XYZ file of N, CA and C in Angstrom:
432
model
N -74.893 62.036 -0.888
C -76.043 62.831 -0.472
C -77.311 62.142 -0.957
N -78.271 62.025 -0.093
C -79.525 61.383 -0.417
C -80.388 62.259 -1.307
N -81.413 61.635 -1.899
C -82.309 62.377 -2.788
C -83.020 63.518 -2.080
N -83.492 63.263 -0.822
C -84.199 64.281 -0.081
C -83.317 65.491 0.193
N -82.035 65.245 0.534
C -81.116 66.359 0.774
C -80.804 67.069 -0.520
N -80.614 66.335 -1.596
C -80.313 66.936 -2.881
C -81.433 67.847 -3.342
N -82.668 67.482 -3.023
C -83.806 68.294 -3.454
C -84.031 69.472 -2.495
N -83.280 69.500 -1.384
C -83.400 70.616 -0.465
C -84.646 70.618 0.409
N -85.270 69.478 0.544
C -86.498 69.459 1.344
C -86.328 68.655 2.630
N -85.124 68.334 2.986
C -84.863 67.661 4.275
C -85.639 66.411 4.440
N -86.150 66.205 5.643
C -86.820 64.934 5.958
C -88.251 64.880 5.454
N -88.755 65.982 4.858
C -90.147 65.958 4.407
C -90.313 65.329 3.040
N -89.233 65.098 2.279
C -89.337 64.441 0.976
C -89.412 62.922 1.162
N -90.114 62.267 0.230
C -90.172 60.821 0.329
C -88.807 60.201 0.064
N -88.559 59.079 0.681
C -87.274 58.385 0.527
C -87.437 57.251 -0.486
N -86.328 56.911 -1.096
C -86.357 55.742 -1.960
C -86.238 54.514 -1.079
N -86.564 53.354 -1.614
C -86.502 52.129 -0.833
C -85.116 51.897 -0.286
N -84.078 52.296 -1.055
C -82.695 52.105 -0.641
C -82.362 52.997 0.558
N -82.967 54.199 0.622
C -82.662 55.150 1.690
C -83.489 54.903 2.947
N -84.524 54.079 2.881
C -85.402 53.874 4.007
C -84.733 52.953 5.021
N -84.535 53.464 6.204
C -83.938 52.713 7.279
C -84.774 52.984 8.540
N -85.127 51.941 9.310
C -85.984 52.155 10.478
C -85.459 53.235 11.422
N -84.171 53.276 11.646
C -83.616 54.281 12.545
C -83.827 55.701 12.030
N -83.624 55.877 10.730
C -83.788 57.226 10.185
C -85.276 57.592 10.106
N -86.144 56.620 9.878
C -87.582 56.895 9.885
C -88.015 57.335 11.287
N -87.528 56.660 12.302
C -87.859 57.041 13.684
C -87.355 58.445 13.989
N -86.140 58.754 13.580
C -85.578 60.088 13.804
C -86.433 61.142 13.085
N -86.822 60.854 11.857
C -87.670 61.785 11.108
C -88.998 62.002 11.822
N -89.604 60.914 12.299
C -90.886 61.019 12.995
C -90.770 61.838 14.255
N -89.718 61.618 15.016
C -89.487 62.407 16.252
C -89.291 63.861 15.902
N -88.545 64.162 14.866
C -88.317 65.551 14.447
C -89.611 66.238 14.036
N -90.454 65.517 13.290
C -91.713 66.083 12.859
C -92.622 66.378 14.048
N -92.728 65.415 14.960
C -93.589 65.622 16.139
C -93.037 66.768 16.995
N -91.716 66.846 17.147
C -91.116 67.953 17.904
C -91.468 69.312 17.255
N -91.416 69.363 15.934
C -91.767 70.598 15.223
C -93.240 70.938 15.479
N -94.120 69.921 15.359
C -95.539 70.179 15.612
C -95.789 70.712 17.013
N -95.130 70.100 17.991
C -95.296 70.528 19.385
C -94.806 71.939 19.578
N -93.676 72.264 18.985
C -93.117 73.640 19.097
C -94.068 74.648 18.458
N -94.580 74.324 17.260
C -95.516 75.228 16.578
C -96.807 75.381 17.373
N -97.326 74.295 17.902
C -98.559 74.358 18.699
C -98.371 75.168 19.960
N -97.241 74.984 20.612
C -96.956 75.729 21.839
C -96.824 77.231 21.541
N -96.175 77.570 20.424
C -95.989 78.977 20.034
C -97.314 79.633 19.744
N -98.282 78.890 19.227
C -99.592 79.466 18.853
C -100.571 79.422 20.019
N -100.172 78.871 21.134
C -101.087 78.687 22.289
C -101.390 80.037 22.933
N -102.671 80.281 23.164
C -103.092 81.509 23.862
C -102.950 81.300 25.361
N -102.860 82.383 26.144
C -102.675 82.248 27.588
C -103.747 81.383 28.273
N -105.002 81.542 27.860
C -106.057 80.714 28.477
C -105.872 79.233 28.175
N -105.403 78.941 26.973
C -105.123 77.535 26.609
C -103.951 77.007 27.408
N -102.946 77.833 27.638
C -101.782 77.414 28.411
C -102.179 77.111 29.860
N -103.067 77.965 30.426
C -103.521 77.740 31.807
C -104.313 76.434 31.882
N -105.183 76.204 30.908
C -105.979 74.977 30.898
C -105.076 73.755 30.775
N -104.066 73.859 29.903
C -103.125 72.741 29.722
C -102.377 72.488 31.038
N -101.962 73.540 31.731
C -101.281 73.378 33.020
C -102.206 72.705 34.034
N -103.486 73.121 34.053
C -104.420 72.526 34.972
C -104.659 71.047 34.660
N -104.791 70.739 33.397
C -104.986 69.333 33.025
C -103.752 68.504 33.357
N -102.581 69.086 33.155
C -101.347 68.390 33.493
C -101.273 68.123 34.991
N -101.722 69.091 35.806
C -101.688 68.866 37.265
C -102.667 67.793 37.687
N -103.788 67.665 36.992
C -104.744 66.590 37.271
C -104.108 65.245 36.954
N -103.478 65.162 35.776
C -102.877 63.914 35.336
C -101.685 63.517 36.200
N -100.895 64.524 36.614
C -99.714 64.234 37.437
C -100.046 63.809 38.861
N -101.245 64.174 39.354
C -101.651 63.822 40.707
C -102.045 62.342 40.686
N -101.503 61.526 41.595
C -101.798 60.085 41.584
C -103.298 59.755 41.647
N -104.075 60.583 42.326
C -105.514 60.287 42.423
C -106.357 61.299 41.622
N -105.695 62.178 40.883
C -106.350 63.262 40.185
C -107.347 62.808 39.120
N -106.948 61.905 38.260
C -107.795 61.459 37.166
C -109.022 60.719 37.719
N -108.798 59.832 38.669
C -109.899 59.075 39.255
C -110.901 59.989 39.951
N -110.402 60.937 40.724
C -111.290 61.886 41.409
C -112.092 62.689 40.392
N -111.424 63.190 39.362
C -112.068 64.024 38.363
C -113.156 63.243 37.632
N -112.856 62.009 37.270
C -113.828 61.177 36.576
C -115.039 60.891 37.465
N -114.775 60.566 38.736
C -115.885 60.312 39.661
C -116.718 61.584 39.853
N -116.075 62.743 40.010
C -116.799 63.991 40.205
C -117.686 64.278 39.007
N -117.136 64.172 37.829
C -117.915 64.492 36.608
C -119.048 63.460 36.433
N -118.722 62.160 36.537
C -119.725 61.128 36.279
C -120.791 61.052 37.366
N -120.406 61.172 38.607
C -121.354 60.931 39.700
C -122.024 62.201 40.214
N -121.389 63.345 40.050
C -121.928 64.578 40.627
C -122.364 65.543 39.524
N -121.466 65.975 38.696
C -121.753 67.062 37.742
C -122.755 66.679 36.681
N -122.716 65.444 36.191
C -123.600 65.048 35.099
C -124.835 64.321 35.568
N -125.023 64.221 36.866
C -126.181 63.489 37.380
C -127.445 64.272 37.100
N -128.499 63.580 36.679
C -129.748 64.244 36.339
C -130.553 64.603 37.595
N -130.317 63.939 38.676
C -131.037 64.182 39.921
C -130.157 64.960 40.905
N -130.608 66.161 41.282
C -129.826 66.955 42.233
C -129.663 66.235 43.571
N -130.717 65.523 43.994
C -130.659 64.839 45.289
C -129.593 63.726 45.236
N -129.572 62.963 44.155
C -128.582 61.889 44.057
C -127.174 62.452 43.837
N -127.083 63.564 43.092
C -125.771 64.204 42.895
C -125.257 64.709 44.239
N -126.134 65.229 45.073
C -125.746 65.715 46.386
C -125.217 64.563 47.244
N -125.888 63.408 47.195
C -125.406 62.241 47.937
C -124.032 61.810 47.447
N -123.851 61.814 46.158
C -122.560 61.419 45.593
C -121.457 62.404 45.979
N -121.789 63.688 46.010
C -120.795 64.695 46.436
C -120.384 64.454 47.862
N -121.361 64.175 48.726
C -121.041 63.880 50.112
C -120.127 62.656 50.216
N -120.432 61.603 49.455
C -119.589 60.392 49.461
C -118.175 60.696 48.945
N -118.113 61.485 47.866
C -116.827 61.762 47.241
C -115.927 62.635 48.118
N -116.522 63.626 48.748
C -115.744 64.572 49.533
C -115.697 64.169 51.003
N -116.626 63.330 51.429
C -116.776 62.981 52.827
C -115.577 62.421 53.519
N -114.746 61.671 52.802
C -113.585 61.074 53.478
C -112.484 62.094 53.760
N -112.633 63.315 53.216
C -111.683 64.374 53.513
C -110.377 64.290 52.771
N -110.194 63.254 51.968
C -108.933 63.058 51.259
C -109.078 63.578 49.826
N -108.939 64.889 49.663
C -109.063 65.483 48.334
C -107.719 65.510 47.641
N -107.705 65.392 46.325
C -106.435 65.309 45.602
C -105.626 66.601 45.724
N -104.331 66.442 45.552
C -103.401 67.562 45.703
C -103.505 68.603 44.632
N -104.054 68.286 43.481
C -104.117 69.272 42.398
C -105.141 70.374 42.690
N -106.037 70.128 43.642
C -107.058 71.116 43.981
C -106.427 72.283 44.774
N -106.796 73.475 44.411
C -106.389 74.655 45.169
C -107.199 74.793 46.436
N -106.797 75.681 47.312
C -107.488 75.823 48.577
C -108.910 76.265 48.402
N -109.168 77.131 47.419
C -110.539 77.613 47.184
C -111.422 76.454 46.724
N -110.920 75.629 45.822
C -111.697 74.484 45.341
C -111.953 73.476 46.448
N -110.961 73.274 47.316
C -111.144 72.368 48.446
C -112.253 72.880 49.366
N -112.181 74.192 49.632
C -113.181 74.814 50.488
C -114.587 74.689 49.874
N -114.689 75.013 48.587
C -115.993 74.941 47.912
C -116.545 73.516 47.905
N -115.696 72.548 47.662
C -116.172 71.158 47.684
C -116.653 70.762 49.079
N -115.904 71.157 50.090
C -116.312 70.789 51.467
C -117.603 71.501 51.868
N -117.733 72.795 51.508
C -118.968 73.504 51.827
C -120.125 72.877 51.036
N -119.900 72.576 49.766
C -120.942 71.941 48.968
C -121.376 70.606 49.546
N -120.433 69.827 50.032
C -120.761 68.524 50.618
C -121.565 68.705 51.920
N -121.329 69.790 52.631
C -122.102 70.034 53.858
C -123.496 70.542 53.540
N -123.601 71.401 52.500
C -124.916 71.964 52.156
C -125.764 70.995 51.355
N -125.158 70.113 50.606
C -125.867 69.236 49.688
C -127.004 68.445 50.300
N -126.835 67.861 51.491
C -127.935 67.062 52.055
C -129.068 67.909 52.603
N -128.925 69.225 52.610
C -129.930 70.109 53.195
C -131.170 70.239 52.345
N -131.930 71.310 52.613
C -133.188 71.539 51.868
C -132.948 71.641 50.353
N -134.017 71.466 49.625
C -133.934 71.434 48.145
C -133.212 72.623 47.533
N -133.401 73.882 47.995
C -132.665 74.985 47.375
C -131.147 74.821 47.503
N -130.713 74.242 48.614
C -129.260 74.013 48.776
C -128.782 72.971 47.784
N -129.545 71.885 47.655
C -129.177 70.825 46.722
C -129.127 71.372 45.304
N -130.120 72.196 44.949
C -130.170 72.755 43.590
C -128.962 73.646 43.345
N -128.613 74.459 44.319
C -127.463 75.369 44.135
C -126.159 74.583 44.029
N -126.015 73.566 44.869
C -124.793 72.743 44.820
C -124.723 72.011 43.493
N -125.834 71.440 43.043
C -125.839 70.727 41.762
C -125.507 71.650 40.600
N -126.064 72.841 40.585
C -125.769 73.795 39.526
C -124.315 74.214 39.534
N -123.781 74.460 40.718
C -122.379 74.852 40.837
C -121.452 73.717 40.390
N -121.791 72.486 40.731
C -120.972 71.357 40.313
C -120.986 71.195 38.804
N -122.159 71.342 38.213
C -122.248 71.217 36.740
C -121.476 72.328 36.060
N -121.568 73.557 36.587
C -120.826 74.665 36.010
C -119.319 74.455 36.140
N -118.909 73.950 37.284
C -117.503 73.698 37.505
C -116.975 72.664 36.536
N -117.708 71.590 36.346
C -117.297 70.547 35.408
C -117.294 71.086 33.984
N -118.241 71.932 33.636
C -118.269 72.532 32.307
C -117.046 73.391 32.060
N -116.622 74.146 33.054
C -115.402 74.937 32.910
C -114.200 74.047 32.798
N -114.214 72.931 33.504
C -113.073 72.022 33.453
C -112.900 71.428 32.051
N -113.993 71.241 31.342
C -113.907 70.626 30.022
C -113.925 71.615 28.893
N -114.326 72.876 29.175
C -114.534 73.789 28.072
C -113.720 75.060 28.060
N -112.726 75.176 28.891
C -111.900 76.362 28.711
C -111.578 77.143 29.957
N -111.927 76.706 31.101
C -111.534 77.380 32.320
C -111.809 76.418 33.441
N -110.818 75.747 33.883
C -110.982 74.638 34.814
C -111.693 75.086 36.072
N -112.717 74.328 36.448
C -113.433 74.603 37.663
C -112.676 74.185 38.907
N -111.755 73.269 38.741
C -110.879 72.877 39.850
C -109.586 72.401 39.287
C-alpha cells in the first residue's frame, strides 16, 4: 500500500519519489479534472448551462467561430454606425449564415442588413441592436 493510500487521502496526497510514475500521475490528473468538471457542472445555473450550450453550438459549427468573430469585430464593436452597417451588409449579404443561428437570428440579421444602408435612424437602430446582441453573446444571454 502506498503512502497516499495509507494516509487515507487517495490521489490528493503527495507521492514519494519512489511512488511517482508518469502513468499514475496522468491518471491522477485526469481524475482531478474529471472531479472539477463534475463539480462545476453540478453548480451550474440554468442560464449558465444555456450559454454554455450556445457557445458549444458556435464552436461546433464549422464556420461559427469565424462568423462570430467577424460579426463582433466588424459590426458590433465598430465606432461608426455607417461603417458597421456596411460590414453587416457584407457579412450577411452572401446569404450563407452559419447553422448555429436560429431562424429568428437569421431573420433579424437579414432584416438588419437590408435596413442598414438606409437613412441614419435605420443605421443607428441596426448598430445599437448589433452591439446589444454581441453584449448578450459575451455576457450572459447569447444574442445569436
